[in-house]
Short mmCIF file of C-alpha atoms in Angstrom, two decimals:
data_model
loop_
_atom_site.label_atom_id
_atom_site.label_comp_id
_atom_site.label_asym_id
_atom_site.label_seq_id
_atom_site.Cartn_x
_atom_site.Cartn_y
_atom_site.Cartn_z
CA MET A 1 -10.09 -12.95 -10.40
CA ASN A 2 -13.09 -10.72 -11.07
CA ARG A 3 -15.10 -12.40 -8.29
CA PHE A 4 -12.18 -11.85 -5.94
CA LEU A 5 -12.02 -8.14 -6.76
CA ILE A 6 -15.77 -7.77 -6.28
CA MET A 7 -15.38 -9.34 -2.84
CA LEU A 8 -12.64 -6.80 -2.09
CA GLY A 9 -15.04 -4.01 -2.93
CA SER A 10 -17.51 -5.40 -0.40
CA VAL A 11 -14.88 -5.75 2.29
CA VAL A 12 -13.77 -2.12 2.02
CA SER A 13 -17.15 -0.87 3.19
CA LEU A 14 -16.58 -2.76 6.43
CA ILE A 15 -13.24 -1.07 7.17
CA PRO A 16 -13.81 2.16 9.13
CA GLY A 17 -12.75 5.28 7.27
CA LEU A 18 -11.65 3.58 4.08
CA ALA A 19 -14.80 4.11 2.04
CA ALA A 20 -14.81 7.81 2.93
CA ALA A 21 -11.14 8.07 2.06
CA GLN A 22 -11.96 7.29 -1.56
CA ASP A 23 -14.24 10.28 -2.07
CA ALA A 24 -11.60 12.94 -2.58
CA GLU A 25 -10.12 11.21 -5.63
CA LEU A 26 -13.04 9.50 -7.32
CA HIS A 27 -15.20 10.93 -10.06
CA PRO A 28 -18.70 9.43 -9.95
CA GLU A 29 -19.35 9.87 -13.67
CA LYS A 30 -18.86 6.69 -15.71
CA SER A 31 -18.59 6.58 -19.47
CA GLU A 32 -20.47 3.97 -21.46
CA GLN A 33 -17.90 4.20 -24.24
CA GLU A 34 -15.92 1.04 -23.61
CA ARG A 35 -13.08 2.02 -25.92
CA ARG A 36 -12.82 5.65 -24.86
CA LEU A 37 -9.17 5.16 -23.82
CA ALA A 38 -8.02 3.66 -27.12
CA GLY A 39 -4.88 5.41 -28.34
CA VAL A 40 -4.82 7.81 -25.39
CA PHE A 41 -1.37 6.88 -24.09
CA PRO A 42 1.94 7.74 -25.80
CA PRO A 43 2.76 6.11 -29.15
CA GLY A 44 4.45 2.77 -28.63
CA VAL A 45 2.82 2.06 -25.27
CA LYS A 46 1.53 -1.52 -25.33
CA THR A 47 1.78 -2.72 -21.73
CA ILE A 48 0.50 -0.75 -18.73
CA ALA A 49 1.38 -1.67 -15.15
CA CYS A 50 -1.17 -0.82 -12.46
CA ILE A 51 0.33 -0.46 -8.98
CA THR A 52 -0.67 0.91 -5.59
CA PRO A 53 2.12 3.11 -4.19
CA ALA A 54 -0.23 4.74 -1.69
CA SER A 55 -3.67 4.01 -0.21
CA TYR A 56 -5.83 0.94 -0.74
CA PRO A 57 -7.90 1.07 -3.95
CA GLY A 58 -11.27 -0.03 -2.66
CA SER A 59 -13.73 1.46 -5.13
CA SER A 60 -15.41 -0.10 -8.15
CA SER A 61 -13.76 2.59 -10.29
CA HIS A 62 -10.32 1.28 -9.35
CA ARG A 63 -11.33 -2.21 -10.46
CA ARG A 64 -13.10 -1.04 -13.60
CA CYS A 65 -10.21 0.95 -15.05
CA PRO A 66 -7.94 -2.03 -15.91
CA GLU A 67 -10.86 -3.59 -17.81
CA LEU A 68 -11.34 -0.37 -19.80
CA LEU A 69 -7.62 -0.34 -20.58
CA LYS A 70 -7.83 -3.90 -21.89
CA LYS A 71 -10.85 -3.04 -24.04
CA ALA A 72 -8.85 -0.10 -25.39
CA GLY A 73 -6.25 -2.56 -26.67
CA TYR A 74 -3.59 -2.41 -23.96
CA LYS A 75 -2.01 -5.30 -22.13
CA VAL A 76 -2.50 -4.67 -18.41
CA LYS A 77 -0.43 -6.06 -15.55
CA ILE A 78 -1.89 -5.72 -12.05
CA PHE A 79 0.95 -6.29 -9.61
CA PRO A 80 0.55 -8.77 -6.74
CA HIS A 81 0.28 -6.39 -3.79
CA SER A 82 -2.05 -3.86 -5.43
CA PHE A 83 -5.01 -5.01 -3.32
CA ASP A 84 -3.21 -5.86 -0.09
CA GLN A 85 -5.25 -4.87 2.95
CA PRO A 86 -4.20 -1.76 4.90
CA GLU A 87 -2.30 -1.87 8.12
CA PRO A 88 -4.38 -1.35 11.28
CA GLY A 89 -5.29 2.30 11.68
CA LYS A 90 -3.93 3.27 8.25
CA THR A 91 -5.30 3.59 4.74
CA TYR A 92 -2.34 1.91 3.05
CA ALA A 93 -0.92 -1.61 3.01
CA PRO A 94 2.46 -2.61 4.52
CA LEU A 95 5.41 -0.90 2.87
CA LYS A 96 7.17 -4.13 1.92
CA GLY A 97 4.56 -5.20 -0.62
CA ARG A 98 4.14 -1.75 -2.14
CA LEU A 99 7.90 -1.44 -2.49
CA GLU A 100 8.21 -4.87 -4.13
CA ASP A 101 5.53 -3.94 -6.69
CA PHE A 102 7.22 -0.64 -7.48
CA TYR A 103 10.57 -2.33 -8.17
CA ALA A 104 8.92 -5.12 -10.18
CA ALA A 105 6.83 -2.79 -12.35
CA TRP A 106 9.71 -0.39 -12.95
CA ASN A 107 12.19 -3.10 -13.89
CA ASP A 108 9.80 -5.17 -16.03
CA PRO A 109 11.09 -4.70 -19.61
CA GLU A 110 7.62 -5.35 -21.00
CA VAL A 111 6.08 -2.43 -19.09
CA ASP A 112 5.92 0.83 -21.05
CA PHE A 113 3.70 2.86 -18.73
CA ILE A 114 2.96 2.76 -14.98
CA LEU A 115 -0.50 3.95 -13.96
CA CYS A 116 -1.12 4.32 -10.23
CA PHE A 117 -4.37 3.03 -8.79
CA ARG A 118 -4.82 6.00 -6.43
CA GLY A 119 -3.18 8.46 -4.06
CA GLY A 120 -4.49 9.03 -0.54
CA GLY A 121 -1.42 8.46 1.65
CA GLY A 122 1.69 6.32 1.83
CA SER A 123 3.79 7.51 -1.11
CA GLN A 124 6.08 9.58 1.10
CA GLY A 125 7.15 6.49 3.05
CA LEU A 126 7.65 4.61 -0.21
CA MET A 127 9.99 7.25 -1.57
CA LYS A 128 11.98 7.41 1.65
CA ALA A 129 12.53 3.65 1.52
CA LEU A 130 13.32 3.42 -2.19
CA ASP A 131 16.78 2.13 -3.07
CA LEU A 132 17.88 3.82 -6.29
CA LYS A 133 20.39 1.04 -6.98
CA LYS A 134 17.51 -1.42 -7.39
CA LEU A 135 15.97 0.55 -10.27
CA LYS A 136 17.05 0.41 -13.88
CA LYS A 137 17.73 3.79 -15.50
CA ARG A 138 14.76 3.87 -17.87
CA ASP A 139 14.42 7.33 -19.38
CA ASP A 140 11.51 6.22 -21.56
CA LEU A 141 9.32 4.77 -18.78
CA TYR A 142 6.20 6.80 -18.04
CA LEU A 143 4.55 7.00 -14.62
CA GLN A 144 1.27 8.86 -14.17
CA GLY A 145 -0.49 9.98 -11.02
CA TYR A 146 -1.33 12.98 -8.89
CA SER A 147 -2.59 13.74 -5.37
CA ASP A 148 -0.33 11.75 -2.97
CA VAL A 149 1.58 10.40 -5.98
CA THR A 150 3.05 13.92 -6.20
CA HIS A 151 5.78 12.39 -4.02
CA VAL A 152 6.60 9.76 -6.66
CA ILE A 153 6.61 12.03 -9.71
CA SER A 154 8.63 14.67 -7.84
CA TRP A 155 11.19 12.03 -6.85
CA MET A 156 11.44 10.99 -10.51
CA LEU A 157 12.00 14.59 -11.60
CA ALA A 158 14.60 15.21 -8.90
CA LYS A 159 16.54 12.00 -9.64
CA GLY A 160 16.19 12.16 -13.42
CA TYR A 161 14.46 8.77 -13.63
CA GLY A 162 11.72 8.02 -16.15
CA ARG A 163 9.02 10.33 -17.51
CA PRO A 164 6.90 11.77 -14.66
CA ILE A 165 3.35 12.83 -15.53
CA ALA A 166 0.74 14.48 -13.32
CA GLY A 167 -2.66 13.20 -14.34
CA PRO A 168 -5.67 10.99 -13.65
CA MET A 169 -5.13 7.58 -12.06
CA CYS A 170 -7.21 4.40 -12.24
CA GLY A 171 -9.89 5.69 -9.88
CA SER A 172 -10.34 9.05 -11.55
CA LEU A 173 -9.58 8.02 -15.14
CA VAL A 174 -12.91 6.20 -15.35
CA GLY A 175 -14.88 9.40 -14.84
CA ILE A 176 -12.94 12.23 -16.48
CA THR A 177 -14.76 14.24 -19.12
CA PRO A 178 -14.45 13.50 -22.86
CA GLU A 179 -12.65 16.85 -23.16
CA CYS A 180 -9.97 15.62 -20.76
CA VAL A 181 -9.63 12.30 -22.55
CA ARG A 182 -8.92 14.25 -25.76
CA GLU A 183 -6.50 16.54 -23.91
CA MET A 184 -4.67 13.57 -22.38
CA LYS A 185 -4.19 12.06 -25.82
CA ALA A 186 -2.91 15.37 -27.20
CA MET A 187 -0.52 15.77 -24.25
CA HIS A 188 0.81 12.22 -24.63
CA HIS A 189 1.16 12.50 -28.41
CA GLY A 190 3.05 15.80 -28.43
CA GLU A 191 0.15 17.70 -29.98
CA GLN A 192 -0.89 21.23 -29.03
CA VAL A 193 -3.01 21.58 -25.90
CA GLY A 194 -4.96 24.76 -25.42
CA PRO A 195 -5.16 27.68 -25.39
CA VAL A 196 -6.90 27.26 -22.02
CA PRO A 197 -8.27 30.45 -20.41
CA VAL A 198 -6.88 31.32 -16.97
CA LYS A 199 -7.25 34.30 -14.67
CA LYS A 200 -4.29 36.62 -14.09
CA MET A 201 -3.53 37.33 -10.45
CA LEU A 202 -0.11 38.95 -10.76
CA GLY A 203 2.48 39.75 -13.41
CA GLY A 204 2.65 39.05 -17.11
CA ASP A 205 3.46 36.36 -19.64
CA ALA A 206 5.68 33.36 -18.93
CA SER A 207 6.92 30.09 -20.40
CA GLY A 208 8.64 26.97 -19.13
CA LEU A 209 8.40 23.23 -18.58
CA ALA A 210 5.48 22.09 -16.47
CA TYR A 211 5.50 20.80 -12.90
CA ALA A 212 2.28 19.96 -11.06
CA GLY A 213 1.03 18.46 -7.86
CA SER A 214 -0.87 18.66 -4.62
CA LEU A 215 -0.19 21.67 -2.38
CA GLY A 216 0.07 19.66 0.84
CA ARG A 217 2.44 17.14 -0.74
CA MET A 218 4.55 19.93 -2.24
CA SER A 219 5.01 21.36 1.26
CA GLU A 220 6.38 17.96 2.37
CA ILE A 221 8.57 17.60 -0.72
CA ALA A 222 9.99 21.08 -0.10
CA GLN A 223 11.44 19.66 3.13
CA SER A 224 12.62 16.34 1.68
CA ASP A 225 15.87 15.11 0.15
CA TYR A 226 14.17 14.54 -3.23
CA ARG A 227 13.08 18.10 -3.81
CA PRO A 228 13.26 18.88 -7.55
CA SER A 229 14.44 22.21 -8.93
CA MET A 230 11.70 24.51 -10.18
CA ALA A 231 14.14 26.64 -12.19
CA GLY A 232 12.50 27.69 -15.45
CA ARG A 233 9.30 25.75 -14.74
CA ILE A 234 5.66 26.73 -14.47
CA VAL A 235 4.34 25.33 -11.19
CA PHE A 236 0.72 24.08 -11.24
CA ILE A 237 -0.78 23.70 -7.74
CA GLU A 238 -4.03 21.96 -6.76
CA SER A 239 -5.58 20.87 -3.47
CA VAL A 240 -8.52 18.86 -2.14
CA SER A 241 -10.34 18.81 1.19
CA THR A 242 -7.81 21.23 2.71
CA PRO A 243 -9.08 23.73 5.31
CA THR A 244 -8.20 27.35 4.69
CA GLU A 245 -5.71 27.53 7.55
CA LYS A 246 -3.84 24.52 6.19
CA ILE A 247 -3.74 26.11 2.75
CA ARG A 248 -2.16 29.16 4.34
CA ARG A 249 0.34 27.02 6.27
CA PHE A 250 1.32 24.95 3.24
CA LEU A 251 1.78 28.02 1.05
CA GLN A 252 3.92 29.63 3.74
CA ILE A 253 6.18 26.56 3.75
CA LEU A 254 6.62 26.88 -0.04
CA VAL A 255 7.51 30.55 0.38
CA ASP A 256 9.82 30.03 3.36
CA ARG A 257 11.60 27.10 1.70
CA GLU A 258 11.79 28.97 -1.63
CA PHE A 259 10.28 25.96 -3.35
CA CYS A 260 9.44 28.02 -6.44
CA LYS A 261 12.86 29.66 -6.67
CA GLY A 262 13.72 30.30 -10.31
CA ALA A 263 10.25 29.27 -11.53
CA SER A 264 8.69 31.18 -14.44
CA ALA A 265 5.18 31.30 -12.98
CA VAL A 266 2.77 29.76 -10.49
CA VAL A 267 -0.68 28.58 -11.54
CA PHE A 268 -3.30 27.84 -8.89
CA CYS A 269 -5.55 25.11 -10.26
CA GLN A 270 -8.58 23.48 -8.63
CA PHE A 271 -9.10 23.82 -4.88
CA ILE A 272 -11.89 21.29 -4.33
CA ARG A 273 -13.89 20.99 -1.09
CA CYS A 274 -11.55 23.38 0.69
CA GLY A 275 -14.22 25.40 2.48
CA ARG A 276 -15.84 28.66 1.49
CA LYS A 277 -14.65 29.87 -1.90
CA ALA A 278 -14.34 33.48 -0.71
CA GLU A 279 -11.97 32.41 2.07
CA VAL A 280 -9.84 30.28 -0.23
CA ASP A 281 -9.71 33.12 -2.76
CA ALA A 282 -8.55 35.51 -0.03
CA VAL A 283 -5.65 33.23 0.94
CA LEU A 284 -4.56 32.81 -2.68
CA GLU A 285 -4.71 36.58 -3.20
CA GLU A 286 -2.66 37.05 -0.03
CA PHE A 287 0.12 34.72 -1.17
CA ALA A 288 0.28 35.53 -4.89
CA PRO A 289 2.66 38.51 -4.42
CA LYS A 290 4.95 36.48 -2.13
CA PHE A 291 6.15 34.31 -5.01
CA GLY A 292 7.60 37.31 -6.86
CA ILE A 293 6.72 35.88 -10.30
CA PRO A 294 3.61 35.87 -12.49
CA VAL A 295 0.70 34.08 -10.82
CA TYR A 296 -2.46 32.79 -12.51
CA ARG A 297 -5.38 30.64 -11.44
CA ASP A 298 -8.27 28.40 -12.55
CA PHE A 299 -6.39 25.91 -14.76
CA PRO A 300 -8.37 22.63 -14.95
CA PHE A 301 -6.13 20.28 -12.98
CA GLY A 302 -7.13 18.56 -9.76
CA HIS A 303 -9.69 16.37 -8.05
CA SER A 304 -12.64 16.76 -10.40
CA PRO A 305 -13.86 15.13 -13.62
CA ARG A 306 -12.31 18.05 -15.55
CA CYS A 307 -8.72 17.13 -14.83
CA TYR A 308 -6.05 17.80 -17.46
CA THR A 309 -2.84 15.80 -17.78
CA LEU A 310 0.53 17.55 -17.39
CA ASP A 311 3.71 15.96 -18.76
CA PHE A 312 6.75 17.40 -16.98
CA SER A 313 8.71 17.29 -20.25
CA ARG A 314 6.18 19.51 -22.07
CA ARG A 315 6.63 23.28 -22.32
CA ALA A 316 3.79 25.62 -21.42
CA GLU A 317 3.31 29.21 -22.57
CA ILE A 318 1.19 31.81 -20.80
CA ARG A 319 0.04 34.54 -23.15
CA ASN A 320 -2.99 36.85 -23.09
CA ASN A 321 -4.49 35.10 -20.07
CA THR A 322 -4.35 31.65 -21.67
CA ILE A 323 -2.09 28.64 -21.24
CA THR A 324 -0.96 26.68 -24.29
CA PHE A 325 1.28 23.64 -24.62
CA PRO A 326 2.71 24.03 -28.14
CA ALA A 327 3.10 20.96 -30.31
CA VAL A 328 6.42 19.29 -29.63
CA GLU A 329 7.64 19.92 -33.19
CA ALA A 330 6.97 23.65 -32.75
CA SER A 331 8.42 24.03 -29.27
CA GLY A 332 11.39 21.72 -29.60
CA LYS A 333 10.54 20.05 -26.30
#
């Protein structure tokens, strides 16, 4: 199996555009601590399913993560179509296989936690094709991802299925900082996270359940039939490799579609490789007043090694230019 996966890693370099497609989500840093992920996931999690809802996972980091999970004491199931080759001209494999893996992982009673291999593209088509009647109603099933997987976790929130979590996937989990490993464990175990300093852009204090995702994907979700309500939530927004004009267009869609209607606050997180910082800052400053609620920035969530994990069932509090997730016992959530 390992020799087969190594061969896959060699093949990807021969497929035009695929190797470059990995860059936006991968963190080059690699920890030598083989058991760094021990006890990181929620109490009771024993079996982790690794699936590919979106683009092809062609990097060594994608292949290394399941081995780290095993060394951390977890049983890992890699589903059959995870390494299917992409369709011609696309970065993701045929929908049929990705859909079969999603159903199989979700309905497997042994699986406690679904960890996506990567984002990229393809999750939107998966969600459009998903048949709700083929999924068990599992309120205790966790699914973690971000980037293009924003489609999946937003669908879960909108439909009330499972426990959606925005956070590092197989490719990025290998290289996140020790700080973020500790934060992920605290988030998953209901412990306090923060206070994390942020910069005030507009308004005052706020509190509410978290929601987080990619700006471009949020603009698509705002126009979908699985758009979740943001009422009472704090909306964390990140982006990667997005030109300034696209940032402006995506933000305008959120405003026009009232995506953040009823939200407690908006938090702009990491905008990585999005052009000149001054230009990005100008666009964010331009749009902050249009949301009509408190707006903050610089929370560590996004496509970098310093990427925090955000459980949509955890409450956040913004006070004195910091964000804190109180311990579950203290917050009641």
